[in-house]
mmCIF file of C-alpha atoms in Angstrom:
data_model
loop_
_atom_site.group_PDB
_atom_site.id
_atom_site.type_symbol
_atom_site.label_atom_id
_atom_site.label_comp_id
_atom_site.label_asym_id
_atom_site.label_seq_id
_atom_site.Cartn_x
_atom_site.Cartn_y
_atom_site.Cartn_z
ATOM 1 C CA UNK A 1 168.294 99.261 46.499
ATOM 2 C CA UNK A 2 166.769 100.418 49.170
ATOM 3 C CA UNK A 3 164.252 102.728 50.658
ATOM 4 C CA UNK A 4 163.758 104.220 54.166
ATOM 5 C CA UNK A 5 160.919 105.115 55.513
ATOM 6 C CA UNK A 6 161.492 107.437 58.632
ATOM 7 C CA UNK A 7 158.382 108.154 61.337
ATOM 8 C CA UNK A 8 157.959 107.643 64.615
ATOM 9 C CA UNK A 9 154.222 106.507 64.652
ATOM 10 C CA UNK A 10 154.004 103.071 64.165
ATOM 11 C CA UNK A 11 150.528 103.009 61.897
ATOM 12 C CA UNK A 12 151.603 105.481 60.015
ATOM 13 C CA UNK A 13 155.003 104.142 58.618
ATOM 14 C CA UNK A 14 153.206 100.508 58.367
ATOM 15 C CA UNK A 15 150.884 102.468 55.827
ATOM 16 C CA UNK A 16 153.827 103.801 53.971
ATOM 17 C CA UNK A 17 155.474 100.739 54.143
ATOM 18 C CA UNK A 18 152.472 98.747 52.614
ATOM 19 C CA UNK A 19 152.016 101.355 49.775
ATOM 20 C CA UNK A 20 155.651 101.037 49.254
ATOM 21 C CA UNK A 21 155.670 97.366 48.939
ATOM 22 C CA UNK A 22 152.851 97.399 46.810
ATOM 23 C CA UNK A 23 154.314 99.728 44.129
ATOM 24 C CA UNK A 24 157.596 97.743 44.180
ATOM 25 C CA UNK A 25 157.183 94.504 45.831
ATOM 26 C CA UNK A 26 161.148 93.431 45.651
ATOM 27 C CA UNK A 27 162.608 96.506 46.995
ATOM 28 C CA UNK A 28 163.692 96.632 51.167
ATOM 29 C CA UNK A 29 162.542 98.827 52.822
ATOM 30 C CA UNK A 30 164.128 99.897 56.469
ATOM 31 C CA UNK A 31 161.509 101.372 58.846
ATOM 32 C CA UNK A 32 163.316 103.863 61.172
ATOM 33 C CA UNK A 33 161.691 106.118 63.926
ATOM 34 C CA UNK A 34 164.181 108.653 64.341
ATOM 35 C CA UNK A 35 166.557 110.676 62.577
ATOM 36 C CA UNK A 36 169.719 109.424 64.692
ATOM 37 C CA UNK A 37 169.137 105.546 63.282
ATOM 38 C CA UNK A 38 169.878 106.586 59.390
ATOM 39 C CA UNK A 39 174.048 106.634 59.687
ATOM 40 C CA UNK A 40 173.423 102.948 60.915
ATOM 41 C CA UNK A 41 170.749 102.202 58.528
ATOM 42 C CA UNK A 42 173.250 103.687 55.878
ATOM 43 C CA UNK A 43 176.034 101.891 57.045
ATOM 44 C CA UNK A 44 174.067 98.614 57.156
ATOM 45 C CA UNK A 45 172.205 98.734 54.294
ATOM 46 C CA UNK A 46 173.799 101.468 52.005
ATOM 47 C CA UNK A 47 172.015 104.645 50.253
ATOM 48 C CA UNK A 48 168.847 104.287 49.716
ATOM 49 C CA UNK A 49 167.005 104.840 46.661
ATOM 50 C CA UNK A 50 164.208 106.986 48.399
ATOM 51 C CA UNK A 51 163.936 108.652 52.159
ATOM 52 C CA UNK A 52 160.033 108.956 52.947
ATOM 53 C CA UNK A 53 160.571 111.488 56.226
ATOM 54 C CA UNK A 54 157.692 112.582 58.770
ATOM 55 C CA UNK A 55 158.797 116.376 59.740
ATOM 56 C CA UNK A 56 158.239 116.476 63.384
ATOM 57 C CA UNK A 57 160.752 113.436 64.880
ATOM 58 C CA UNK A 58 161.937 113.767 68.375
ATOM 59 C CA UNK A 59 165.076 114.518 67.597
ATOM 60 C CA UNK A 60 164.198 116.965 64.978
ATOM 61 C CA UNK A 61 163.155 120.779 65.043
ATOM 62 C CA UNK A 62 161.023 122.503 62.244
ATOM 63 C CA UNK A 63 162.965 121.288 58.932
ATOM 64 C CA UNK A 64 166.208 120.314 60.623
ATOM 65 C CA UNK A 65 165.416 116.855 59.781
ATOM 66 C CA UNK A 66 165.408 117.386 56.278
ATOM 67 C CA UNK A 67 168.547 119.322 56.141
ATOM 68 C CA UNK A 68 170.242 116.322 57.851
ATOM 69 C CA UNK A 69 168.766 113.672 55.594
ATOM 70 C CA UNK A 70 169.992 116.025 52.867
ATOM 71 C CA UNK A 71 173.493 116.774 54.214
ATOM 72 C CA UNK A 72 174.130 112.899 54.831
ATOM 73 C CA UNK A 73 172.369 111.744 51.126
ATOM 74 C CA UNK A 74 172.477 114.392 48.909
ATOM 75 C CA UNK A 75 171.476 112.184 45.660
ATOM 76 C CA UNK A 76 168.807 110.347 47.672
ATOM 77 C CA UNK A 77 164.871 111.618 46.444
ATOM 78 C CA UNK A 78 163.907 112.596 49.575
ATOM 79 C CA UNK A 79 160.065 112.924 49.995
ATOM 80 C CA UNK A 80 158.383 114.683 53.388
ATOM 81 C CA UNK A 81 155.287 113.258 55.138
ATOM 82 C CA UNK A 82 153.658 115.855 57.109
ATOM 83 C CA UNK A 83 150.767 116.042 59.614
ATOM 84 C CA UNK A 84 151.595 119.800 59.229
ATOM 85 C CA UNK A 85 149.965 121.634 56.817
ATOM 86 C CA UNK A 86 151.411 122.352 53.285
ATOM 87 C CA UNK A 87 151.579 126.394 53.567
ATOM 88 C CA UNK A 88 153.361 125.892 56.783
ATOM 89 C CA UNK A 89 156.416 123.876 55.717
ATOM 90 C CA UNK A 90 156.405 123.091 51.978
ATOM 91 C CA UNK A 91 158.581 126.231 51.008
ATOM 92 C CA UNK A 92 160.882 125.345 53.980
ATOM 93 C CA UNK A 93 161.192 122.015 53.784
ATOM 94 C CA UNK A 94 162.195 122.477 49.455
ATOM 95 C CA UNK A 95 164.760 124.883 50.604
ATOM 96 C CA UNK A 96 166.046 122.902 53.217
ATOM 97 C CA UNK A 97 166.151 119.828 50.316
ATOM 98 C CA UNK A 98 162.983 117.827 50.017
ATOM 99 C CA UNK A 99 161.800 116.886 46.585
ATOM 100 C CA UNK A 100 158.467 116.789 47.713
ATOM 101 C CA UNK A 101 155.867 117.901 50.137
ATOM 102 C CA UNK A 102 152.715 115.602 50.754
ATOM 103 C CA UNK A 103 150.139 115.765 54.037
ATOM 104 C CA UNK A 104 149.323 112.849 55.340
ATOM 105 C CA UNK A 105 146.038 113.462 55.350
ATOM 106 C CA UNK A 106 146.135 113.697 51.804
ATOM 107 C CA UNK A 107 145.326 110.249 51.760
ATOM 108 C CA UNK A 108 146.611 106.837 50.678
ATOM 109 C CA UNK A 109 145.559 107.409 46.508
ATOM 110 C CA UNK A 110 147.311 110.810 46.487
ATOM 111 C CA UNK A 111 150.888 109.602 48.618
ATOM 112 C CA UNK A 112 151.044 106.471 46.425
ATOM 113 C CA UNK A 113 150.964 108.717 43.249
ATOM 114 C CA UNK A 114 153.824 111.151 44.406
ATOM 115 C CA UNK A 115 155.402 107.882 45.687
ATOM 116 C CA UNK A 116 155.004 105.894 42.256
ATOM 117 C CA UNK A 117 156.736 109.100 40.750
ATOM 118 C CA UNK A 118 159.592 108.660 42.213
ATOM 119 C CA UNK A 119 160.233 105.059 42.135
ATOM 120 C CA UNK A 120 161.306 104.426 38.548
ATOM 121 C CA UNK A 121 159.279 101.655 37.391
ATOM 122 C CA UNK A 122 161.099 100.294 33.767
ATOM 123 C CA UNK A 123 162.097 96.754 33.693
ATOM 124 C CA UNK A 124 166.148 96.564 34.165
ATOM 125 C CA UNK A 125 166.359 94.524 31.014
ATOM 126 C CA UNK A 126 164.788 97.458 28.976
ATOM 127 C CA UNK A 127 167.965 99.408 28.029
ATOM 128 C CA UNK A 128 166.663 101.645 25.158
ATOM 129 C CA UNK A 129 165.521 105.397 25.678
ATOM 130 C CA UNK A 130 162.236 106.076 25.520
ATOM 131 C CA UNK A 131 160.772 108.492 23.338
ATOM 132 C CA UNK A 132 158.195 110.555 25.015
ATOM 133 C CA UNK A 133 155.329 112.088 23.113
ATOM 134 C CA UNK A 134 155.565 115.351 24.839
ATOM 135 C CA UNK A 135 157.675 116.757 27.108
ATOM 136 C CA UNK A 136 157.469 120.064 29.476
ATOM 137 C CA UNK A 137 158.889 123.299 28.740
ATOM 138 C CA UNK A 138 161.409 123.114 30.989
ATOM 139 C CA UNK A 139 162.475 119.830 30.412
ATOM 140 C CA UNK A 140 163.109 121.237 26.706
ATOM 141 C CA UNK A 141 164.798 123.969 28.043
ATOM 142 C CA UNK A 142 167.141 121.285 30.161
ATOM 143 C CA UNK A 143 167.880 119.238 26.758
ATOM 144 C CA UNK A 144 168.558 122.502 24.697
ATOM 145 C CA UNK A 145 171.086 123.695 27.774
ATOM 146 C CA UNK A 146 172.712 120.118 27.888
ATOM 147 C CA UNK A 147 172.852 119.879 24.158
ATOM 148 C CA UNK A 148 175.482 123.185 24.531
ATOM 149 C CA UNK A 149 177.345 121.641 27.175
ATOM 150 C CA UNK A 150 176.354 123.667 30.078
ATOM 151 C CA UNK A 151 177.193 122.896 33.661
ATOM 152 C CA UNK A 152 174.807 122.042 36.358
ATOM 153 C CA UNK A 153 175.749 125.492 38.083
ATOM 154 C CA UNK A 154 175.187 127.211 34.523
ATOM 155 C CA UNK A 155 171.813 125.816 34.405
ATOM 156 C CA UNK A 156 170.933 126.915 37.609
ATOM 157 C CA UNK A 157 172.457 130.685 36.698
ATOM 158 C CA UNK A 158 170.360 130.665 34.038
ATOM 159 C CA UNK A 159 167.223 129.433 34.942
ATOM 160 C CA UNK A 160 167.607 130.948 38.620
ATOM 161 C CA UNK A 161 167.106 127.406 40.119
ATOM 162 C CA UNK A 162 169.469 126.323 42.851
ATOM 163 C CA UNK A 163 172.166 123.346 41.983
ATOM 164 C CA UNK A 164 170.095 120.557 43.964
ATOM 165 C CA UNK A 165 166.951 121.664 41.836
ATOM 166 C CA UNK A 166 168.608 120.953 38.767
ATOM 167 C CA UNK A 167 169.818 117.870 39.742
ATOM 168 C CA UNK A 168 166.254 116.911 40.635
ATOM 169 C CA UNK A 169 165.033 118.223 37.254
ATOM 170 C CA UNK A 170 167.960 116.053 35.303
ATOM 171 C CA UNK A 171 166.879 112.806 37.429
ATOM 172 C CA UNK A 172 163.328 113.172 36.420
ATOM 173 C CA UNK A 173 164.167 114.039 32.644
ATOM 174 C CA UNK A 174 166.997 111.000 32.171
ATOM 175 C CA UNK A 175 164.545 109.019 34.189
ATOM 176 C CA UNK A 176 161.629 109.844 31.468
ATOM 177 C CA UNK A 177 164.217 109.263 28.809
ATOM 178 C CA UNK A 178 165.278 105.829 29.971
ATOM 179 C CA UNK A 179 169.162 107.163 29.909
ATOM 180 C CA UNK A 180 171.686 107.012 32.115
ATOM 181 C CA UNK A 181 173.935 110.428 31.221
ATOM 182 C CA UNK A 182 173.686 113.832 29.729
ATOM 183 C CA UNK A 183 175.313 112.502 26.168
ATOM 184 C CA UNK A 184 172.637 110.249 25.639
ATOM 185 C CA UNK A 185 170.278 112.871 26.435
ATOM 186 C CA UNK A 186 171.420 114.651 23.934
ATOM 187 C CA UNK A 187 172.282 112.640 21.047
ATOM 188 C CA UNK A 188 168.509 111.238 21.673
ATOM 189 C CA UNK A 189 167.307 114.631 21.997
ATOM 190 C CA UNK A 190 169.224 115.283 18.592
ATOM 191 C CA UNK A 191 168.648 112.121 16.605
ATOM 192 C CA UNK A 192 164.473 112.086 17.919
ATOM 193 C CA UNK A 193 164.129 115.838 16.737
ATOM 194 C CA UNK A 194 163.219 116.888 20.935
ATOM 195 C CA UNK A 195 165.357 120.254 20.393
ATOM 196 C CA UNK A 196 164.436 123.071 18.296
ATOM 197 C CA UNK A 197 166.873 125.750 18.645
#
């Protein structure tokens, strides 16, 4: 898999890039400095795993860059690195898509964490869920919801949550789970006692 990394100052994506490489040494990662080179970059190198996008591209406007991104990978995490502050664009960029919102002048510490949170970090020859020692409310609610069968668009009915947010939410939950589909989220929600009803 790979990840891009899309910004069109140079020091800046070789700072991503290094964090990047040292959280996950073997992955590729494509540097890219503008929003027209990711069809290529797809078509070259496949989806990425993870889109790390700066907000203000020359070829982009506001959030417009996001909604593309989003539009042409809509499975893809897709974390934005601003210079712009967070109360300008966060709620605009999460409704546009992103999964996250980080300023770059948060710093390297705080951009590797949200980074390291979305690379998934278990060893590929460690196949068994996990059992987590406590998990969020809403990720209860997700596992009670699953457990009845609901659809992704039910889930988002009922917790008022657009479609793309609950997809997020499943990722992340699956993801702390170590399993690869709703049924074994549920029969290891069932069988590990995570549901009370």
């Amino acid at each position: 898999m790979s990840i891009f990394v899309i910004d069109d100052h140079p020091l800046m994506r070789e700072a991503v890039v290094m964090l990047l490489r040292r959280l996950r040494a073997s992955t590729q990662v494509i540097e890219l400095e503008r929003l027209a080179a990711v069809s290529k970059a797809i078509a070259e190198h496949g989806e990425p795993e993870l889109v790390c996008l700066d907000l203000k591209l020359p070829d982009t406007n506001g959030v417009s860059g996001v909604r593309e991104v989003r539009q042409m990978l809509p499975d893809t995490s897709l974390i934005v690195l601003s210079a712009s502050p967070a109360t300008d664009y966060e709620d605009l960029a999460r409704e546009a898509g992103a999964d996250a919102y980080v300023e770059k002048s948060a710093g390297a510490a705080q951009i590797g964490r949200v980074l390291k949170e979305f690379l998934s970090d278990e060893p590929e020859d460690e196949n068994a869920p996990t059992i987590p020692e406590k998990l969020s409310k809403r990720q209860k609610q997700l596992l009670v919801m699953l457990d009845r069968g609901l659809s992704n668009r039910d889930i988002a009915e009922q917790l008022q949550i657009s479609e793309h947010t609950v997809k997020v939410h499943l990722w992340r939950l699956f993801r702390r789970l170590n399993v690869k589909s709703r049924s074994q989220a549920s029969h290891l929600a069932r069988t590990a006692g995570l549901i009370d009803y």
